[in-house]
Coordinates of C-alpha atoms in Angstrom, one line a residue:
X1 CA 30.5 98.2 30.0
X2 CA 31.4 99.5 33.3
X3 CA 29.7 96.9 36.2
X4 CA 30.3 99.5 38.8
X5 CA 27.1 100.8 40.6
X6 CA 26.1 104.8 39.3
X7 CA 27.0 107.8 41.5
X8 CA 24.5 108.1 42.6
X9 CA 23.1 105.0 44.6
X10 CA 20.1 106.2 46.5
X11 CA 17.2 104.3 45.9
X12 CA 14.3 105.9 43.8
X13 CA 11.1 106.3 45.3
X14 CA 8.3 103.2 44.9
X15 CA 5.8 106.3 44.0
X16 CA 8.2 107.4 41.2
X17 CA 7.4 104.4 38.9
X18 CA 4.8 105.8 36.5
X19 CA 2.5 103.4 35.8
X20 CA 1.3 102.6 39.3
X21 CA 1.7 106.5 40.3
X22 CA -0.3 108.8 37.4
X23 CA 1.4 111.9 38.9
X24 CA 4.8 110.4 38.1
X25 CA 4.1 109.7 34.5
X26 CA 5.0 113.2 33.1
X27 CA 8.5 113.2 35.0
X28 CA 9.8 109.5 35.4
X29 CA 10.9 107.5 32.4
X30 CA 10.7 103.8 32.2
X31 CA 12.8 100.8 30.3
X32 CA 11.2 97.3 29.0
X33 CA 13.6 95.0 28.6
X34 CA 12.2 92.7 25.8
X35 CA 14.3 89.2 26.9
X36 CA 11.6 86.8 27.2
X37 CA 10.8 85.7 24.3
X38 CA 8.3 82.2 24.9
X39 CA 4.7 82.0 26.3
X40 CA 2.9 79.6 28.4
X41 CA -0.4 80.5 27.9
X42 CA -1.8 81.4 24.3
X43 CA -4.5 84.3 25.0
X44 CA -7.3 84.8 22.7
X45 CA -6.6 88.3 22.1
X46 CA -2.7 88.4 21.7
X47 CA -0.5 87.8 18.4
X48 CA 3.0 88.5 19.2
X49 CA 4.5 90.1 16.5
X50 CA 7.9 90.4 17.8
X51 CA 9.2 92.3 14.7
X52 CA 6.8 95.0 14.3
X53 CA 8.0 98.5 14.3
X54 CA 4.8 100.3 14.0
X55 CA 2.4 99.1 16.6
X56 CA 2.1 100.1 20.2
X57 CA 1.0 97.3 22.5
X58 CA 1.7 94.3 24.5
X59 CA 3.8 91.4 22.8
X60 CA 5.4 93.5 20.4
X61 CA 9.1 94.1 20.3
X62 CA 11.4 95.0 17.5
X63 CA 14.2 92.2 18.6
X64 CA 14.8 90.0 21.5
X65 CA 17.8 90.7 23.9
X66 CA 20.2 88.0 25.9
X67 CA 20.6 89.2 29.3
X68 CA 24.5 90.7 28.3
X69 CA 22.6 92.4 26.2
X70 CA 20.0 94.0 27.8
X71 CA 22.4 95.1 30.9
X72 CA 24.1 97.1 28.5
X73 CA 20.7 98.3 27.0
X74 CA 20.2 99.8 30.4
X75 CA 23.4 101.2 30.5
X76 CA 23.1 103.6 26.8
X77 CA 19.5 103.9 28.0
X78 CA 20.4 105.6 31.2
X79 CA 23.3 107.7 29.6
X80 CA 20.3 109.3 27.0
X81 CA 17.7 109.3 30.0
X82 CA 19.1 110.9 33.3
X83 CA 15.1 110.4 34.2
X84 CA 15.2 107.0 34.1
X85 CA 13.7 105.6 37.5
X86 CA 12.0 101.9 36.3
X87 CA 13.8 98.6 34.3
X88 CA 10.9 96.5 33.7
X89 CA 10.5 92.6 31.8
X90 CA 6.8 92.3 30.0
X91 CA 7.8 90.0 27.6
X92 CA 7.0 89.7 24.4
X93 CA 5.9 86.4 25.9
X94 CA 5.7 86.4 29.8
X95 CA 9.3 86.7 31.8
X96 CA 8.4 83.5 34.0
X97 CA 7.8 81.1 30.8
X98 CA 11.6 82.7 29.8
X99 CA 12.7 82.7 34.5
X100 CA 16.5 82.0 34.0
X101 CA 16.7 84.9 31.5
X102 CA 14.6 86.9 32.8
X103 CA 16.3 86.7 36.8
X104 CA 19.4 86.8 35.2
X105 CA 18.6 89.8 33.2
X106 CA 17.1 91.5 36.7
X107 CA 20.2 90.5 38.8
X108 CA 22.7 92.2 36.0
X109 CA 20.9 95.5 36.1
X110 CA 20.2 95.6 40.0
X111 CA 24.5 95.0 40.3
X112 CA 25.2 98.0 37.5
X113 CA 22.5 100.5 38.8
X114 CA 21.1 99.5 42.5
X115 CA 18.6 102.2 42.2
X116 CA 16.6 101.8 39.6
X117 CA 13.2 100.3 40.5
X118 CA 12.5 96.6 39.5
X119 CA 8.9 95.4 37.6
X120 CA 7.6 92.7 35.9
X121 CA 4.5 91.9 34.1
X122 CA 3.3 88.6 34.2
X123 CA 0.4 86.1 33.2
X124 CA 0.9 84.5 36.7
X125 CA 1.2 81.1 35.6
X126 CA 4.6 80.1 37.0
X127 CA 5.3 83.6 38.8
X128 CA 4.1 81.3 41.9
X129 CA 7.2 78.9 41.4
X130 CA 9.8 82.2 41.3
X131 CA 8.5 84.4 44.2
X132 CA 11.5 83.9 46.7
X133 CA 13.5 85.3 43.5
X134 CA 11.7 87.8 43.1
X135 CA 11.8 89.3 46.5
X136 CA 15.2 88.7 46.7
X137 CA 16.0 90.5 43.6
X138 CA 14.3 93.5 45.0
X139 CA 11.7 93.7 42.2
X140 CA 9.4 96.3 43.8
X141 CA 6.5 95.8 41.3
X142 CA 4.4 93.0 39.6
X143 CA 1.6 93.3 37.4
X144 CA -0.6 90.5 37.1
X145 CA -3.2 89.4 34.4
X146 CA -5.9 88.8 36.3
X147 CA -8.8 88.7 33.1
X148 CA -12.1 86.8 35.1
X149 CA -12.0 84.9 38.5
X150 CA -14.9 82.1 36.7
X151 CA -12.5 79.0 35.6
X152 CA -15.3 78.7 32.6
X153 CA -14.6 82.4 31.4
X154 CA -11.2 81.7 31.2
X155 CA -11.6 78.8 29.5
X156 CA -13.3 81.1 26.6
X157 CA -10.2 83.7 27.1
X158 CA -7.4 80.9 26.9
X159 CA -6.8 79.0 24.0
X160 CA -4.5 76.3 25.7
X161 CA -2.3 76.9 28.9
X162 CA 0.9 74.9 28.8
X163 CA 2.0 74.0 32.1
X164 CA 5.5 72.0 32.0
X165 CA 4.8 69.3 29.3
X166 CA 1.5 69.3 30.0
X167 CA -1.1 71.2 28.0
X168 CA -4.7 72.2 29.3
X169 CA -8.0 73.8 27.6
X170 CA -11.3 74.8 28.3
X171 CA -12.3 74.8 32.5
X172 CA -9.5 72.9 33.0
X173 CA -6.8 75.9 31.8
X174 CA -9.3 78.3 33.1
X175 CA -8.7 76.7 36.9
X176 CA -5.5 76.2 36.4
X177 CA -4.3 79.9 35.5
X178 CA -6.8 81.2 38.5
X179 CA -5.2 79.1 41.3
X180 CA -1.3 80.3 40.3
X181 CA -3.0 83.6 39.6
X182 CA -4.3 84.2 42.7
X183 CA -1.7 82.2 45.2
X184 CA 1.1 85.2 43.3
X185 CA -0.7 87.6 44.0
X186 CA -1.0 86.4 47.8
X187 CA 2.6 85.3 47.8
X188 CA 3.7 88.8 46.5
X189 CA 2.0 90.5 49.3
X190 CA 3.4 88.6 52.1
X191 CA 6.6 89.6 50.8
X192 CA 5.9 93.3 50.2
X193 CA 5.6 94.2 46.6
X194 CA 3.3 96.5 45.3
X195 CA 0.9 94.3 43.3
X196 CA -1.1 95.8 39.9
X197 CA -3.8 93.5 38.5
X198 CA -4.8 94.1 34.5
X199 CA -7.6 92.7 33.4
X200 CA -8.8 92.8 29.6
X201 CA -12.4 94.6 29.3
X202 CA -14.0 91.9 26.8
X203 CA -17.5 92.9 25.6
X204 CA -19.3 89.5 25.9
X205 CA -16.4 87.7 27.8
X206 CA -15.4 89.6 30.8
X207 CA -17.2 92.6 31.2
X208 CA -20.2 91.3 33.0
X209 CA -17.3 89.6 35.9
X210 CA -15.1 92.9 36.5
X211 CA -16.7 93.9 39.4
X212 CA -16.1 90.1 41.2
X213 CA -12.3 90.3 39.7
X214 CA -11.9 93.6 41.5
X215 CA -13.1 91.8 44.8
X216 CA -10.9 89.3 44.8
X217 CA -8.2 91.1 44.1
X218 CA -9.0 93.9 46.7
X219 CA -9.2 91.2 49.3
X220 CA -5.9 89.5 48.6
X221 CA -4.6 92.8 49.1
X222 CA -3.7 93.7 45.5
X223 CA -2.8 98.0 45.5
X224 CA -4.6 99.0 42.1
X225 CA -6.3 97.4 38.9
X226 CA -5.8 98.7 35.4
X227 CA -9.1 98.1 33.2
X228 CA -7.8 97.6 29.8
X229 CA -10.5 97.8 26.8
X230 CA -9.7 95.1 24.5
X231 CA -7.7 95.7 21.8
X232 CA -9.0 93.6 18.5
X233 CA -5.9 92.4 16.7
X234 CA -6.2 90.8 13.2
X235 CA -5.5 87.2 13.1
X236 CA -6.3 86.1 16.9
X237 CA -9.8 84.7 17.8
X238 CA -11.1 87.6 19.7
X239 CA -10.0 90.2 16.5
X240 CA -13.4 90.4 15.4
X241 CA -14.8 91.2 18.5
X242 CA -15.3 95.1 19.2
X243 CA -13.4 97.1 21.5
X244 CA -15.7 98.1 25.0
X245 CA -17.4 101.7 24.3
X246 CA -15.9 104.6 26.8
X247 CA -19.4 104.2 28.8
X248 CA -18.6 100.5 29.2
X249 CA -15.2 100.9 30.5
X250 CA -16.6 103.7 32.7
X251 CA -18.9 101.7 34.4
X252 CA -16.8 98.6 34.5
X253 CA -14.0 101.2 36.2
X254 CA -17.1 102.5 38.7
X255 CA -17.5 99.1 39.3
X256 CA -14.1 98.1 40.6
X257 CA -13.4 101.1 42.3
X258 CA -15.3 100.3 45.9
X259 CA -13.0 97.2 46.2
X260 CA -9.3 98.4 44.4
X261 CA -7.9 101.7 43.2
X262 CA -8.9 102.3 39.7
X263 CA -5.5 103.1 37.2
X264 CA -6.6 105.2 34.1
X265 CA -3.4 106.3 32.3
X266 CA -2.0 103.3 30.7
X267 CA -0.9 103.3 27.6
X268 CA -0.9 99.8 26.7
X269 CA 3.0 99.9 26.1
X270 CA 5.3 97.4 24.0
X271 CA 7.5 95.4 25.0
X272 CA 10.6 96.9 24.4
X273 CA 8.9 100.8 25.2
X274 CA 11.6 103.1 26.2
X275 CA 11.1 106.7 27.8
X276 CA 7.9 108.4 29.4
X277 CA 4.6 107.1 29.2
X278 CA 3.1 107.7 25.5
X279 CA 6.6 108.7 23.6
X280 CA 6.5 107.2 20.5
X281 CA 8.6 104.6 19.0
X282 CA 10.7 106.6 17.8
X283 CA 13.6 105.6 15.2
X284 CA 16.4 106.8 17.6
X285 CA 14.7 104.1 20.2
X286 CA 14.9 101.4 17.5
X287 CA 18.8 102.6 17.1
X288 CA 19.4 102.1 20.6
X289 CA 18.3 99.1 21.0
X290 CA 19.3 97.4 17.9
X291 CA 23.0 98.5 19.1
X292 CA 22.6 96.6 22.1
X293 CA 22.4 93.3 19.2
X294 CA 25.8 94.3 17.9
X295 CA 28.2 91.0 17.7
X296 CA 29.9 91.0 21.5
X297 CA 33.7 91.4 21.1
X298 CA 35.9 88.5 20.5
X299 CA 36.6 86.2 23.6
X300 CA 39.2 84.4 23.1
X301 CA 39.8 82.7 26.6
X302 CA 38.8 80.0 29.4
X303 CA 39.0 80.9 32.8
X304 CA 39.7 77.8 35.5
X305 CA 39.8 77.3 39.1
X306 CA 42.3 75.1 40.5
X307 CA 44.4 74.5 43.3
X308 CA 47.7 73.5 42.3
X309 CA 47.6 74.6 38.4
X310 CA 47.2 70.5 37.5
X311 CA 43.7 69.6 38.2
X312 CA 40.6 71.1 38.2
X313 CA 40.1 70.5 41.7
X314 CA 38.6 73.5 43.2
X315 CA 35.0 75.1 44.1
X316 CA 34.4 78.7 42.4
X317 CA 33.0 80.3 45.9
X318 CA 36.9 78.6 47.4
X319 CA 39.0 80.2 44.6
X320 CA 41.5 83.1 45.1
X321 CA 42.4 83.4 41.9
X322 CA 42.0 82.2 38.2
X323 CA 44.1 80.8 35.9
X324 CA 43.5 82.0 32.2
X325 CA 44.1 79.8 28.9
X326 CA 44.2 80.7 25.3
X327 CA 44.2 77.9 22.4
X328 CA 47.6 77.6 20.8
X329 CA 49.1 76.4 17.6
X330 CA 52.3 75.0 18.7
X331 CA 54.4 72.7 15.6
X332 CA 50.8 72.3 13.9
X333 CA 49.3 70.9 17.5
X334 CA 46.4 72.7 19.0
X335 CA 47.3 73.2 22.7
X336 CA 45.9 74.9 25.9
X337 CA 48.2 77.7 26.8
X338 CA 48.3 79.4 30.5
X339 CA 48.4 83.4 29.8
X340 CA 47.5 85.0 33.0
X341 CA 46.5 84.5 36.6
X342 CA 44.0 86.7 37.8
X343 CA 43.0 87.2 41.8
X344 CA 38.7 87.0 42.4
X345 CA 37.1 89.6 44.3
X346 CA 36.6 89.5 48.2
X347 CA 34.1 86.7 49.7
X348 CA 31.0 88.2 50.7
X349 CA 28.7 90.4 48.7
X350 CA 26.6 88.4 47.3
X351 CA 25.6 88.6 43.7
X352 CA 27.6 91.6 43.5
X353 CA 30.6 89.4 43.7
X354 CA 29.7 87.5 40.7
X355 CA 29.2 90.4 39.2
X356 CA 32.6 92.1 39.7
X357 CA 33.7 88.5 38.9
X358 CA 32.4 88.5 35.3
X359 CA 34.3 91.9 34.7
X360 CA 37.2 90.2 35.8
X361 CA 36.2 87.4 32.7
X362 CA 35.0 89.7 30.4
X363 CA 37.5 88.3 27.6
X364 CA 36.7 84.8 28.7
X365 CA 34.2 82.8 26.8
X366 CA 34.0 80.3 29.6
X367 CA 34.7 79.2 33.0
X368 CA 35.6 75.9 34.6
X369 CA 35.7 74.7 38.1
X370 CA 35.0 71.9 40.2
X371 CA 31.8 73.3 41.5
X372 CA 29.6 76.6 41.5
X373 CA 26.8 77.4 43.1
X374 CA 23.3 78.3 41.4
X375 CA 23.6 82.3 42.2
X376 CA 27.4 82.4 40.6
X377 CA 26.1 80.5 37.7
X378 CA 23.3 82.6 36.9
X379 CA 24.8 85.9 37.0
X380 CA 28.0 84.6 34.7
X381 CA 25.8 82.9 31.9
X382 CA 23.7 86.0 32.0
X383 CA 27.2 88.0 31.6
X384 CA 27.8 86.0 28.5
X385 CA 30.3 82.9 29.9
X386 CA 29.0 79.6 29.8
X387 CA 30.2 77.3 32.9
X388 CA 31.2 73.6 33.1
X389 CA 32.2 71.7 35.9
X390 CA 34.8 69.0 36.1
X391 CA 37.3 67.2 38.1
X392 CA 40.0 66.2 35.6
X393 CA 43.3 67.2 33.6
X394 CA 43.4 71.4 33.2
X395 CA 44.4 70.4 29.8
X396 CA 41.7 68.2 28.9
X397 CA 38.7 69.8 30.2
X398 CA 40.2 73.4 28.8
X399 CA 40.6 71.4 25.4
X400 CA 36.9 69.7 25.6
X401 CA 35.6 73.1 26.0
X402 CA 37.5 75.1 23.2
X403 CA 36.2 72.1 21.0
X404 CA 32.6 72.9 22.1
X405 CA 32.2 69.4 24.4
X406 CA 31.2 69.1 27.7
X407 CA 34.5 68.4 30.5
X408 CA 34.3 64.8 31.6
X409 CA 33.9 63.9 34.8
X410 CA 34.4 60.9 36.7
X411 CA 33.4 61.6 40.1
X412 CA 29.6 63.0 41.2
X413 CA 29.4 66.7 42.5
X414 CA 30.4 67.0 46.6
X415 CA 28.3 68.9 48.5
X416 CA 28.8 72.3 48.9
X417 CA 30.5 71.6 52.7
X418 CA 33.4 69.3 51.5
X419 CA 33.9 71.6 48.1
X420 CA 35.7 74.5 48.8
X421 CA 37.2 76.2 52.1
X422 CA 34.2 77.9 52.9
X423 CA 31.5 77.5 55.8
X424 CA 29.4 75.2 53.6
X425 CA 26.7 77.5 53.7
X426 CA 27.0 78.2 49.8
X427 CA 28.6 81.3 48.0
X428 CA 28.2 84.5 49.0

């Protein structure tokens, strides 16, 4: 696939992502990229089925994607959807319990189609650690599950709420969840996204605290809330509950609405939905995205960076070109084999570099240098390389890695100023 930006590059309007704006819902189509596959928090009312075909709702997917794969999702999506205006992660477990794939997946697409609008949907609890990311990603919208603001109700929502290693219950996951909850959505607003708060209408459980939830939220400046009746699913703890009647969601709506704007159109979508609010899962949309799992094509090679062809000596942000190696069978002896030197794109740029740098690779399996930065990193695993870095033979590190070992190294990682030829100021 083609990792130059579309034709056309302008940047879609923030009021053209339907499920914030109910007026764009009939014209703008929207992609969930299902790539996050792990949870952090265990809700009461969820069951992640990630394999069923003929539900519609949160934390159901028909497969999971790598980021490769969903980058090229987006492309065939956006070939059958000249609509297409928003790339959003929801899961089927929540894109910050899943951050590396999930940034990675954003930064691929941002690089192939620049103006398409960003969203994720998130339980909140490590959004806080990721916020710098996300505004630097350009992720114009967040949704944030913000179910009762009284650590005690959440404890009655939350089965357990795994934080790092470290697993909490009752109050105790309730306070937790709140205090990430709310400092996201504060953190979001300082940096300018548009911030939707969803909160699950639980007859018994929440209802009775929507109005207080809709306070808080208004006052940390959240745009709109999006009161979800419950929706019982067999096999979780809250399945035998009821759903909330349409006069109970009314009021709990009439409620909110002197403190946030009141969303009404959602459609409680999957997490790999495709196309405009309430199309169906069709079996064309199963297609698609299924294709996006075919095997990736053979790739056969390792890329290195190097100065003088002998060592691997050389910082990937310092490196004018790449020297390319192919496994050989030479008089029964299985031997590195240098094929092809290839230049690297311009300095500067960014992400887009790396980017344009993993086209370059696109038949290499792997890349070796002496250092590489975090950004460079990210956006080639999420491309499909892995990366290793080492300060030895060409030879041997290029034969460690085609056996599937890690490249030895005998001296610790220089900092970035002594590294490469560059400024020291990192890669750009």
């Amino acid at each position: 696939m083609s990792l130059n930006p579309p034709l056309t590059p302008t940047k879609i309007a923030r009021s053209e992502h339907p499920c914030f704006d109910e007026a764009a819902r009939a014209r703008t189509a929207r992609v969930h990229l299902p790539v996050a596959p792990k949870c952090n928090v265990q809700c009461n009312y969820c069951n992640r089925k990630f394999d069923c075909v003929s539900e519609s709702r949160p934390g159901v997917s028909s497969t999971v994607l790598s980021p490769a794969q969903a980058a090229n999702y987006v492309d065939a999506v956006r070939a059958d959807l000249p609509n297409l205006a928003v790339v959003g992660i929801a899961g089927p477990g929540d894109p910050f319990a899943n951050a590396e794939a999930t940034l990675a997946s954003l930064e691929l697409v941002k690089q192939r189609h620049p103006d398409l609008l960003l969203c994720v949907s998130s339980n909140g609890l490590e959004l806080a650690n990721h916020l710098d990311a996300v505004a630097e990603l350009g992720v114009s919208h967040v949704t944030i599950t913000l179910n009762t603001v009284d650590p005690e109700i959440g404890g009655q929502i939350y089965r357990w709420v795994r934080d790092g290693r470290q697993v909490y219950r009752g109050r105790e996951a309730g306070e937790l969840i709140l205090s990430r909850q709310l400092a996201s959505i504060a953190g979001l607003k300082e940096r300018g996204v548009t911030v939707k708060i969803n909160t699950i209408l639980v007859p018994g459980v929440t209802l009775e605290g929507i109005g207080e939830v809709a306070r808080v939220a208004g006052e940390l400046g959240a745009d709109t809330m999006n009161n979800l009746p419950l929706y019982p699913v067999e096999g979780t703890p809250f399945g035998e509950l009821r759903a909330p009647t349409p006069e109970e969601i009314t009021v709990a709506r009439r409620v909110s609405e002197p403190h946030i704007e009141q969303m009404t159109h959602c459609q409680r979508c999957r997490a790999d939905a495709v196309g405009i609010l309430g199309d169906e899962h069709t079996g064309e949309a199963i297609d698609r995205l299924l294709a996006a799992k075919a095997p990736a094509k053979v790739r056969p090679y390792i890329a290195v960076c190097s100065q003088e062809g002998y060592l691997v000596n050389q910082h990937l942000g310092g490196a004018d070109f790449l020297l390319i190696y192919e496994n050989t069978n030479i008089d029964g002896r299985i031997t590195p084999r240098l094929i092809d030197k290839r230049r690297t794109p311009p300095a500067g740029g960014g992400a887009g570099r790396w980017a344009m740098l993993a086209g370059i690779m696109s038949d290499c399996k792997a890349l070796i240098c002496h250092q590489v930065g975090e950004t460079p990193s990210m956006v080639l695993k999420g491309a499909g390389l892995s990366v290793h870095e080492s300060d030895g033979l060409i030879s041997e590190a290029v034969t460690d890695v085609f056996a599937g070992r890690e490249p030895r190294r005998a001296l610790p990682p220089r900092d970035c100023a002594t590294s490469c030829s560059g400024p020291g100021t990192g890669c750009g």
